Coordinates of C-alpha atoms and ligand atoms in Angstrom, one line a residue:
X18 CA 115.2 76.7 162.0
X19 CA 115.3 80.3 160.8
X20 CA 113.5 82.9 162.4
X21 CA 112.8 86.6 161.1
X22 CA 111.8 88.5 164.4
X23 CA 110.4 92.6 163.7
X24 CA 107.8 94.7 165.4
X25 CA 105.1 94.6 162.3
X26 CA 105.2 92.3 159.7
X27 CA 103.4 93.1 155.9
X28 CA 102.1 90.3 153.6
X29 CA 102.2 92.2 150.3
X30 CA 104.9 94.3 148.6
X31 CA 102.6 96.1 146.2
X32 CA 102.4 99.8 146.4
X33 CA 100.3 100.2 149.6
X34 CA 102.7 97.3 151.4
X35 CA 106.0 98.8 150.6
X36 CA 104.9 102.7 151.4
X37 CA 103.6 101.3 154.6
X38 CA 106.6 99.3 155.2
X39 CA 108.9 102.5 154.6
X40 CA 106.4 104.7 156.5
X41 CA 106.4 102.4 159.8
X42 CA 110.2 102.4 159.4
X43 CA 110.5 106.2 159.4
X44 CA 108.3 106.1 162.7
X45 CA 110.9 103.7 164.2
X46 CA 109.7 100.4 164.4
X47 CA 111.6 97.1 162.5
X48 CA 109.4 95.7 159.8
X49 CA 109.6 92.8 157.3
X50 CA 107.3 92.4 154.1
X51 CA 107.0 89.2 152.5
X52 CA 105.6 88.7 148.9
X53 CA 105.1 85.8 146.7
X54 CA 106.7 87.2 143.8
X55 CA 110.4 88.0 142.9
X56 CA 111.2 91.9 143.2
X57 CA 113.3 91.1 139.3
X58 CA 109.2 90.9 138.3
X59 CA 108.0 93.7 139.9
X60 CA 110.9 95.9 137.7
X61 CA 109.4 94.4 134.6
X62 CA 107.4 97.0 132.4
X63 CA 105.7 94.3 131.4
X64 CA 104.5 93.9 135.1
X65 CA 101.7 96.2 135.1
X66 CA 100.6 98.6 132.1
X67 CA 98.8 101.0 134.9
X68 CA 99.0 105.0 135.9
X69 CA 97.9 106.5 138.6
X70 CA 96.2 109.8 139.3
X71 CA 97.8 110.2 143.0
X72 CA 95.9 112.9 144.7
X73 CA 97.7 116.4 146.2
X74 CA 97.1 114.8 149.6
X75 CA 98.7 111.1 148.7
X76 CA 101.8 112.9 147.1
X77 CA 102.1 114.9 150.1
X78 CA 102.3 111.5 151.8
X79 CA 104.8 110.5 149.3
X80 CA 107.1 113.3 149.8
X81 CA 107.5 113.7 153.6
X82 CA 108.5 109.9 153.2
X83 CA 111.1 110.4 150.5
X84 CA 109.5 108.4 148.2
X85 CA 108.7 111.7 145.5
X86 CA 112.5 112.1 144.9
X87 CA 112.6 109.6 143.2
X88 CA 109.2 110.0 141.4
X89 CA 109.1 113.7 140.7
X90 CA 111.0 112.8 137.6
X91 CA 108.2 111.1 136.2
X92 CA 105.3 112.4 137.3
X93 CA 102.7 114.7 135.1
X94 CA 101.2 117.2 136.8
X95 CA 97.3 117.5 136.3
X96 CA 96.5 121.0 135.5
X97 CA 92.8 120.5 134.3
X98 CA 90.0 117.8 134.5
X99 CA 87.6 117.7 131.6
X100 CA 84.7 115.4 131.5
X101 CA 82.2 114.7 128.8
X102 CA 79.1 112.8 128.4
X103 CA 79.7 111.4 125.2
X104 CA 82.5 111.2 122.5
X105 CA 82.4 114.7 121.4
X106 CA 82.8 117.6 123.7
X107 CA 79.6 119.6 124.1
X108 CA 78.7 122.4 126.1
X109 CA 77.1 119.9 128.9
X110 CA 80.4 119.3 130.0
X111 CA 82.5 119.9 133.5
X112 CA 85.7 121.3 134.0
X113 CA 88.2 121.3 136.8
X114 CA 91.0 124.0 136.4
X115 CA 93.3 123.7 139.1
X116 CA 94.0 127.8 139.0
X117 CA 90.3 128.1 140.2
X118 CA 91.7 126.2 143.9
X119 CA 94.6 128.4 143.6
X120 CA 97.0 125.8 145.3
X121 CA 98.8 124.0 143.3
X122 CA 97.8 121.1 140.7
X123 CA 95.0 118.3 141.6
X124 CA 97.5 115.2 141.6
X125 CA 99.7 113.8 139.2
X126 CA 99.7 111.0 137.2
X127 CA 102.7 108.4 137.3
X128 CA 103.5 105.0 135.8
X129 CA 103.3 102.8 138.4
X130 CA 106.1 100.5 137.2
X131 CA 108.1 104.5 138.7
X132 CA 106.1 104.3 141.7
X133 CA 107.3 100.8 141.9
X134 CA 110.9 101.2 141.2
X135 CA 110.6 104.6 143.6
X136 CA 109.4 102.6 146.2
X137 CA 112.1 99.7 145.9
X138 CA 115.0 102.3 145.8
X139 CA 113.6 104.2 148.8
X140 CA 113.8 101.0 150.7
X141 CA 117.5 100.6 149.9
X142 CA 117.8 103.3 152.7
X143 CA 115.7 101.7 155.5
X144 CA 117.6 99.5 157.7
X145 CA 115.5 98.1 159.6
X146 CA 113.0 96.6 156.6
X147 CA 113.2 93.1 155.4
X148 CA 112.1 92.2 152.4
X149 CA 111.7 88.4 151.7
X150 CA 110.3 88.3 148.5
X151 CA 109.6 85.2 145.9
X152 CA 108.1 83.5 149.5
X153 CA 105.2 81.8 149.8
X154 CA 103.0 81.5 152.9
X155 CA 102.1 78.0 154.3
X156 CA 100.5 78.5 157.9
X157 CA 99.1 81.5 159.8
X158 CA 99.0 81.4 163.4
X159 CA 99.0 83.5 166.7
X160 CA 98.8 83.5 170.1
X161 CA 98.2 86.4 172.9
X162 CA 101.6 87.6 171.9
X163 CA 102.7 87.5 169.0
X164 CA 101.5 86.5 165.1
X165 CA 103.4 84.2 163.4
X166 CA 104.0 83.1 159.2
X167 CA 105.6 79.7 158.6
X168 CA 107.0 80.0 155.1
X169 CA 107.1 77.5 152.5
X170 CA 110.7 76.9 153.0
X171 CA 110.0 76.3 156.6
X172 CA 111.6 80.0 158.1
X173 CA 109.5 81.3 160.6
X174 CA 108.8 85.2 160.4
X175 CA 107.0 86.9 163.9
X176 CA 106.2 90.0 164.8
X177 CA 103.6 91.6 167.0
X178 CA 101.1 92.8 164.6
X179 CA 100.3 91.2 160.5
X180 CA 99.4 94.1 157.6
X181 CA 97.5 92.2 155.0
X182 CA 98.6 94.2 151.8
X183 CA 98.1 91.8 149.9
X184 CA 95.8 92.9 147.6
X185 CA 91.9 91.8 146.4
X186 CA 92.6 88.3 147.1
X187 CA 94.3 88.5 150.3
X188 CA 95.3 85.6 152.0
X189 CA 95.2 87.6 155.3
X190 CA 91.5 88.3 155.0
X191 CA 91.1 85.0 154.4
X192 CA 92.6 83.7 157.4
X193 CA 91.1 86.2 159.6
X194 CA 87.9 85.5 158.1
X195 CA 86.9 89.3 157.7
X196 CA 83.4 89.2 155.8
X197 CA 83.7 90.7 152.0
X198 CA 81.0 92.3 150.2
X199 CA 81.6 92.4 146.1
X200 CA 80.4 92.3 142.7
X201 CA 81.4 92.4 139.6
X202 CA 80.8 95.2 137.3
X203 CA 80.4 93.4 134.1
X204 CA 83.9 95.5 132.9
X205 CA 87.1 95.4 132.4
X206 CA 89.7 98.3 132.7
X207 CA 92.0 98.0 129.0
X208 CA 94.9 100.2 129.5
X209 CA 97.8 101.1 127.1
X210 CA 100.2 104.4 127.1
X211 CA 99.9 106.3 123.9
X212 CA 101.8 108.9 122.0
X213 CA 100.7 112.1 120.3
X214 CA 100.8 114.7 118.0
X215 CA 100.0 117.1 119.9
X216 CA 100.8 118.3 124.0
X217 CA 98.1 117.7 126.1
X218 CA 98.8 120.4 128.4
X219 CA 98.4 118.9 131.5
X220 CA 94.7 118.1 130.9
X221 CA 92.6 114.5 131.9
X222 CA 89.8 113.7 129.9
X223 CA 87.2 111.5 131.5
X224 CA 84.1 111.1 128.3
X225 CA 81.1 108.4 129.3
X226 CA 80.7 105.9 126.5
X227 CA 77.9 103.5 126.1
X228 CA 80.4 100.9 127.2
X229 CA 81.5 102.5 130.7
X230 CA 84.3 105.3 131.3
X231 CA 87.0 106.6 129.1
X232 CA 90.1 108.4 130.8
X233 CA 92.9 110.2 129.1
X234 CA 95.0 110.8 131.4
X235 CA 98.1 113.0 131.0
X236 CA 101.8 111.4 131.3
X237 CA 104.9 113.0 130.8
X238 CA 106.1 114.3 127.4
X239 CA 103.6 113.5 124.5
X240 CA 101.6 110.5 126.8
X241 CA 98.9 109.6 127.9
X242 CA 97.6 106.6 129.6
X243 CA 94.5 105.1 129.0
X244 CA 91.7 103.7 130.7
X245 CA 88.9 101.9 128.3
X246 CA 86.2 100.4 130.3
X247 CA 84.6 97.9 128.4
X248 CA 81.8 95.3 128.8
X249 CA 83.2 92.0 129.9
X250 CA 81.7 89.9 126.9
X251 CA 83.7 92.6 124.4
X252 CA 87.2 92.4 126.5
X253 CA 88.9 89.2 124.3
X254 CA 87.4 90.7 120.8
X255 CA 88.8 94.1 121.8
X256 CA 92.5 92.7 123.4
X257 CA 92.6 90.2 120.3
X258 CA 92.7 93.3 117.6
X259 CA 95.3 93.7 115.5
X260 CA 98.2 96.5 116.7
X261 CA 96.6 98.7 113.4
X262 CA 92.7 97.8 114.2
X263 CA 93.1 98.3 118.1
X264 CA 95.1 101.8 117.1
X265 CA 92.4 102.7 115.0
X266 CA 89.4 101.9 117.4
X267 CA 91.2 104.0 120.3
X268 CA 91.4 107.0 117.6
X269 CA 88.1 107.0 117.0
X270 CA 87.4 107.3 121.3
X271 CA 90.2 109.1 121.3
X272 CA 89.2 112.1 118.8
X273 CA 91.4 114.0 117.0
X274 CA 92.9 116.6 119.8
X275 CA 95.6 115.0 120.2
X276 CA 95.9 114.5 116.8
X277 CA 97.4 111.0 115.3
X278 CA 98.2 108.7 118.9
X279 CA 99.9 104.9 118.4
X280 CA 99.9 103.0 121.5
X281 CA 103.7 102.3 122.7
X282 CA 104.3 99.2 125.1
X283 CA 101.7 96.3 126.0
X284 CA 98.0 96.1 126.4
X285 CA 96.4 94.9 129.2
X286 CA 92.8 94.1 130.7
X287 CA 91.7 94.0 134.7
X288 CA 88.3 93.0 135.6
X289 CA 86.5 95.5 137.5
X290 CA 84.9 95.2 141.0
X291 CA 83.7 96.3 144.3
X292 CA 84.9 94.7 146.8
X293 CA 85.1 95.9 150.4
X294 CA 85.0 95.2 154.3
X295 CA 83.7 96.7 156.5
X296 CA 85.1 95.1 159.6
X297 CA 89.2 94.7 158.9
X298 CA 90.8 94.1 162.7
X299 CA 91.3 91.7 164.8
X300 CA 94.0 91.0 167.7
X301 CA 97.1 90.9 166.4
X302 CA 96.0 91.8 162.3
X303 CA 94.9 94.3 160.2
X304 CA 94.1 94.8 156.4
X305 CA 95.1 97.7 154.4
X306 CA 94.1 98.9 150.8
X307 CA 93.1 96.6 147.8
X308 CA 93.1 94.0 150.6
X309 CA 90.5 95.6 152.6
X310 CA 88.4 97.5 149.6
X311 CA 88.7 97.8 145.7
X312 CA 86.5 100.1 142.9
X313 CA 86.2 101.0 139.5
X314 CA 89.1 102.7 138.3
X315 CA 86.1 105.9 137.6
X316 CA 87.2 108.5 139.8
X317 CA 91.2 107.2 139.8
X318 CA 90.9 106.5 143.8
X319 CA 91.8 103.0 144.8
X320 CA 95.6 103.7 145.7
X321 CA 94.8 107.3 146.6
X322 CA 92.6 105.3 149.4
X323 CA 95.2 102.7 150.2
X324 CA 97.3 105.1 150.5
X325 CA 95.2 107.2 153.0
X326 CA 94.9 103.9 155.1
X327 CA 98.9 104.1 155.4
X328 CA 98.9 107.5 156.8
X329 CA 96.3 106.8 159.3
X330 CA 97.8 103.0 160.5
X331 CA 101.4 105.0 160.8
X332 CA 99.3 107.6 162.6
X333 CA 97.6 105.7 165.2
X334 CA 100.6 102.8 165.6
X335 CA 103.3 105.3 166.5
X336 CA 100.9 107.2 168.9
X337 CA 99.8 103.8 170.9
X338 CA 103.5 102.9 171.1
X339 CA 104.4 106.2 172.1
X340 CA 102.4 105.7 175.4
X341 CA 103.3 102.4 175.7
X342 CA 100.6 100.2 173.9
X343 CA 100.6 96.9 172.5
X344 CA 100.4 97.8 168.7
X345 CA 98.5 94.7 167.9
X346 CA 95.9 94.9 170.5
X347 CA 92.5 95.2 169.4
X348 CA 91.6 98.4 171.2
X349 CA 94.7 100.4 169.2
X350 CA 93.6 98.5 166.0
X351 CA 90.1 99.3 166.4
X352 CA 91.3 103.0 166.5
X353 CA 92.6 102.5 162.8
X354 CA 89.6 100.9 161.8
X355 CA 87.0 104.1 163.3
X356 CA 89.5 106.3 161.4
X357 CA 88.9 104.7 157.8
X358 CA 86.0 103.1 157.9
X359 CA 84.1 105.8 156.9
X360 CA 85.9 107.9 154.6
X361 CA 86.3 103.6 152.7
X362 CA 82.6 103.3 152.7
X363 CA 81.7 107.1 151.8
X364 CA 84.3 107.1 148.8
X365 CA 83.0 103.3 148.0
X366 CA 79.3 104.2 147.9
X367 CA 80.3 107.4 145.6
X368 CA 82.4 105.5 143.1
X369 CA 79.8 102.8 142.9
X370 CA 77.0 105.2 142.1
X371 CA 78.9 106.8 139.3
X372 CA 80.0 104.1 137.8
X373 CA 75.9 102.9 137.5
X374 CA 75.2 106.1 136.3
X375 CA 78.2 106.6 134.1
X376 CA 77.8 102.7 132.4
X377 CA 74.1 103.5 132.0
X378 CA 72.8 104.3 128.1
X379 CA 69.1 104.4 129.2
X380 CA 68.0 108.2 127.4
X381 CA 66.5 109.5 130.1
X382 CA 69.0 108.6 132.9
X383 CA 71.9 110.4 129.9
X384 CA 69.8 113.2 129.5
X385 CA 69.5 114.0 133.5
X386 CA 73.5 113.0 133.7
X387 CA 74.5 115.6 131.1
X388 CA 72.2 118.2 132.7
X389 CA 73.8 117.4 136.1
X390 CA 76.9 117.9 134.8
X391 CA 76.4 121.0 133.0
X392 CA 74.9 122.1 136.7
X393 CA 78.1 121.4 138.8
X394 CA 80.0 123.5 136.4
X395 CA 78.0 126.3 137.0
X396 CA 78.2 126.1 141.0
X397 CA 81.5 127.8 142.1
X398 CA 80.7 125.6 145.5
X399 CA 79.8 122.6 144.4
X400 CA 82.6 122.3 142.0
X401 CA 85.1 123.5 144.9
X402 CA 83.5 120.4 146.9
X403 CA 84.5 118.0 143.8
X404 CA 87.9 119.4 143.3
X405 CA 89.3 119.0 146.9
X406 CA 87.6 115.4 146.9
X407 CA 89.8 114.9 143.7
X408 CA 93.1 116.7 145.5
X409 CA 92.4 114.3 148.7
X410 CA 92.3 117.4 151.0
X411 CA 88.5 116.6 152.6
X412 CA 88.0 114.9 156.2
X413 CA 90.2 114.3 159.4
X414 CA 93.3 113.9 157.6
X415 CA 96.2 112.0 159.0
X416 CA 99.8 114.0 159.4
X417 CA 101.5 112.2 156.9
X418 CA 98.5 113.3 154.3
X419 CA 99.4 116.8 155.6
X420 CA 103.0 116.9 154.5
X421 CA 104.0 116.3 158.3
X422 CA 105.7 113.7 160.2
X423 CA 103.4 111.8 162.9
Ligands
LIG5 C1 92.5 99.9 135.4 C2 92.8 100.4 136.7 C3 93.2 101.8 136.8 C4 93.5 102.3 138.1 N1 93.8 103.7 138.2 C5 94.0 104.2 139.4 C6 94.3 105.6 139.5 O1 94.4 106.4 138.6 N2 94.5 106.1 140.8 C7 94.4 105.3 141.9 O2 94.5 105.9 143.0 N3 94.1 104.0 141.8 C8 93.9 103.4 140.6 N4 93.7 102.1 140.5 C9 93.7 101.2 141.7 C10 95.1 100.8 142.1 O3 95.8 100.3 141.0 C11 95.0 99.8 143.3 O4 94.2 100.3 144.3 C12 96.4 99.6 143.9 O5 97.3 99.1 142.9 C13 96.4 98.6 145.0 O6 97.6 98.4 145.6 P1 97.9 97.3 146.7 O7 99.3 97.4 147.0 O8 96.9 97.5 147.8 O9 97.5 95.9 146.0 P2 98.3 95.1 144.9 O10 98.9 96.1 143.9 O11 97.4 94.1 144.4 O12 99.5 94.4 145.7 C14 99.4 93.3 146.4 C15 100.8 92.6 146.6 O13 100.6 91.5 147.5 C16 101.3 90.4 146.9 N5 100.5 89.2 147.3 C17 99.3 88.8 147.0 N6 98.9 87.7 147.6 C18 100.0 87.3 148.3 C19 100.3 86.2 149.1 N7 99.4 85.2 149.4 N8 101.5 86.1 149.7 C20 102.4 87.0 149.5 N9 102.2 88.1 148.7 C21 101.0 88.2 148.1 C22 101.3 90.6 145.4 O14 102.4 90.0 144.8 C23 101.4 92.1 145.3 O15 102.8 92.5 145.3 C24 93.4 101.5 139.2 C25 93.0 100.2 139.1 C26 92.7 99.6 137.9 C27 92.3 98.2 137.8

C-alpha cells in the first residue's frame, strides 16, 4: 500500500490551500495538498471568470512568500475607490484616494486564474510540498497521533495535523462536524472582464443598484472586471442574454466613463452567501478560509480574510514547533482559532450589514444610506478608519501580513 507521510497535510488546492501549503513550507515543515480536481483545470481561463481586490496587507503576505513575482505582472494597482448610491454619480457619494493615506495604493486587483498560475509556479520551487491532485477522499480518520486520508485509489496520506481548504462545502468540516451558520442572500455575483474606451486610471467603482452591488473594478490595460449582483429569480434571464443584449444592459450600469466597453472571455454566476463558523478546531484539524467562513463579494474581502487566516496558522504553527509542541494539539490550535475568530466574525457582521443595507430600495433606508455616505466623506477620521480596513492594515496582525518572516 502506498503511503504519503508529511508534517501537515491540506485538503484543498484553491488559493488559500496552496498559499498556505507554500507558506508552511517556507517555515520548514513537509506538507502535502490533495484536491479533487486536475491542476490542467485549474490553468483553464475558463476555470473561474473572478478578480480579486487583494488588500495592501494580503500582498504583503504574498510578497515575502515569493508568490508576487510572479503576479506583479498582472496586477492593477487601485489608486482610488469611488462609491455611489445609484447609477449616476451624485454629490452624495464617497471617495477613497489612496494619496490621502500617503502609503502606497489600497490593494490591487488580479485575475485569479494569475493568482492561480502564480501560485502553481511558486510551488515548482518548494521541495518539500506534494501535490496529489485529481484525488478523491474516501475515509477520514485519526488517532492520538496522527490524522489520516484514505484515498480513493486506496494510498494512504498522514500527517500530524489536517487544513480543511476546501472551500464552502468542505468535506473537512463535515467530518469534524464543526457547526455552520448561513443563508443565502437571494443573489448571485455575474462576473465578466470588459474592455474600454477609455483608461480607468486606477479607479474601483462600487454604485448600489436596486438589485444589490455593482463593482468596477480596475484590471490591467483597458479592463475591468465586473461584479453584477443580481436577484436570484433574474440570474438565468440575465446569463441567457444574447452577447449584444447582455453588452448593452452592462452599458447601461456601466455609464458612459469608460466610454463603449464589450465583455471579452466567459460569463459566469455564483450564488451568494454567508456562511461561517465559529468554532473551527479540533485535535489534530483545522479549517481555513471559504472552508471556515464565506460573504458577499460587497466589500471584495473573502480571500483577503483567507488569506489573513494563513498568516496567522503559519504564525502560531511555527512558534509551537519552535518550542517543541505538537502542531495538532488542541491547545496550539485553539491559539489559531482566538487569533481569527474575531477579526472572521467582526468583518462577517460588517459585510452582512452592508450588503442588507446596500440590497435595500425601501426610500427612506436610501435616503439615510446616501446621507451616510456623503457623511463619511466629510470625516478625515472616519474615512482613514475605512481606508486601512480596505488596505488590511487594522488589528493584531500576523508577521507575514507585515511583510516579515515568522
Ligand atoms: C463574485 C465573487 C467575487 C469575489 N471577489 C473577491 C475580491 O475581490 N476579493 C476577495 O478577497 N475575495 C473575493 N471573493 C471571495 C474569494 O473568491 C474566495 O474567498 C476565495 O476564492 C476562497 O478561496 P479558497 O481557496 O478558500 O476556496 P476555493 O477557491 O473554493 O478552493 C477550494 C479548493 O478545494 C478543493 N476541494 C473542494 N472539495 C474538495 C474535496 N472534497 N476533496 C479535495 N479537494 C476539494 C477545490 O477543488 C478547490 O481547489 C469573491 C467571491 C465571489 C463569489
Amino acid at each position: 500500500m502506498h503511503v504519503v507521510s508529511s508534517d501537515i497535510i491540506i485538503l484543498g488546492g484553491g488559493l488559500v490551500g496552496l498559499t498556505t501549503a507554500i507558506g508552511l513550507e517556507q517555515a520548514g515543515f513537509s506538507v502535502t495538498v490533495v484536491d479533487h480536481l486536475p491542476k490542467g483545470e485549474f490553468e483553464l481561463s475558463a476555470f473561474d471568470g473572478r478578480s480579486s481586490a487583494l488588500a495592501y496587507a494580503p500582498c504583503q503576505l504574498l510578497d515575502v512568500l515569493g508568490i508576487w513575482d510572479y503576479i506583479k505582472d498582472h496586477a492593477q494597482p487601485i489608486l482610488e475607490i469611488r462609491v455611489t448610491d445609484g447609477r449616476r454619480p451624485s454629490l452624495m457619494h464617497l471617495h477613497f484616494d489612496n494619496e490621502e493615506l500617503g502609503d502606497g495604493p489600497l490593494g490591487h486587483l488580479v485575475e485569479n486564474r494569475h493568482t492561480r498560475l502564480a501560485l502553481m509556479k511558486r510551488l515548482e520551487a518548494c521541495e518539500n510540498v506534494t501535490w496529489l491532485d485529481g484525488q478523491s477522499v474516501k475515509n477520514i480518520e485519526r488517532d492520538t497521533g496522527r490524522v489520516t486520508l484514505e484515498l480513493e485509489t486506496g494510498s494512504l496520506v498522514t500527517g500530524a495535523l489536517l487544513v480543511g481548504a476546501d472551500g464552502r462545502h468542505s468535506m473537512v468540516r463535515k467530518w469534524a462536524e464543526f457547526p455552520l451558520t448561513h443563508w443565502s442572500y437571494q443573489q448571485s455575483g455575474i462576473v465578466c472582464t470588459i474592455e474600454h474606451e477609455e483608461s480607468h486610471c486606477g479607479i474601483a467603482h462600487e454604485k448600489f443598484l436596486p438589485s444589490g452591488p455593482f463593482a468596477i473594478l480596475p484590471l490591467t490595460g483597458n479592463r475591468s472586471s465586473i461584479v453584477w449582483s443580481e436577484k436570484t429569480h433574474l440570474v438565468d434571464t440575465v446569463m441567457g442574454l444574447s452577447d449584444r443584449a447582455f453588452e448593452s444592459e452592462l452599458q447601461r450600469r456601466v455609464g458612459d466613463f469608460l466610454g463603449k466597453v464589450s465583455v471579452i472571455g466567459g460569463r459566469w454566476a455564483y450564488p451568494l452567501q454567508l456562511h461561517w463558523c465559529d468554532h473551527f478546531v479540533d485535535n489534530r484539524v483545522t479549517l481555513i478560509g471559504d472552508a471556515c467562513h464565506g460573504m458577499h463579494p460587497i466589500a471584495g474581502q473573502g480571500l483577503n480574510l483567507g488569506l489573513r487566516d494563513v498568516a496567522a496558522l503559519v504564525e502560531v504553527l511555527t512558534k509551537n514547533a519552535r518550542s517543541g509542541m505538537d502542531i495538532g494539539s488542541l491547545t496550539v490550535l485553539e491559539e489559531y482559532q482566538m487569533w481569527r475568530r474575531m477579526d472572521n466574525a467582526m468583518l462577517l457582521s460588517v459585510t452582512d450589514g452592508l450588503t442588507h443595507l446596500f440590497s435595500n430600495d425601501h426610500s427612506i433606508i436610501k435616503q439615510a444610506r446616501t446621507a451616510g455616505l456623503a457623511l463619511v466623506n466629510e470625516i478625515p477620521m472616519a474615512k482613514k478608519f475605512f481606508m486601512s480596513h480596505a488596505r488590511g492594515t487594522i488589528g493584531e496582525l500576523p508577521e507575514l501580513l507585515k511583510g516579515n518572516r515568522p
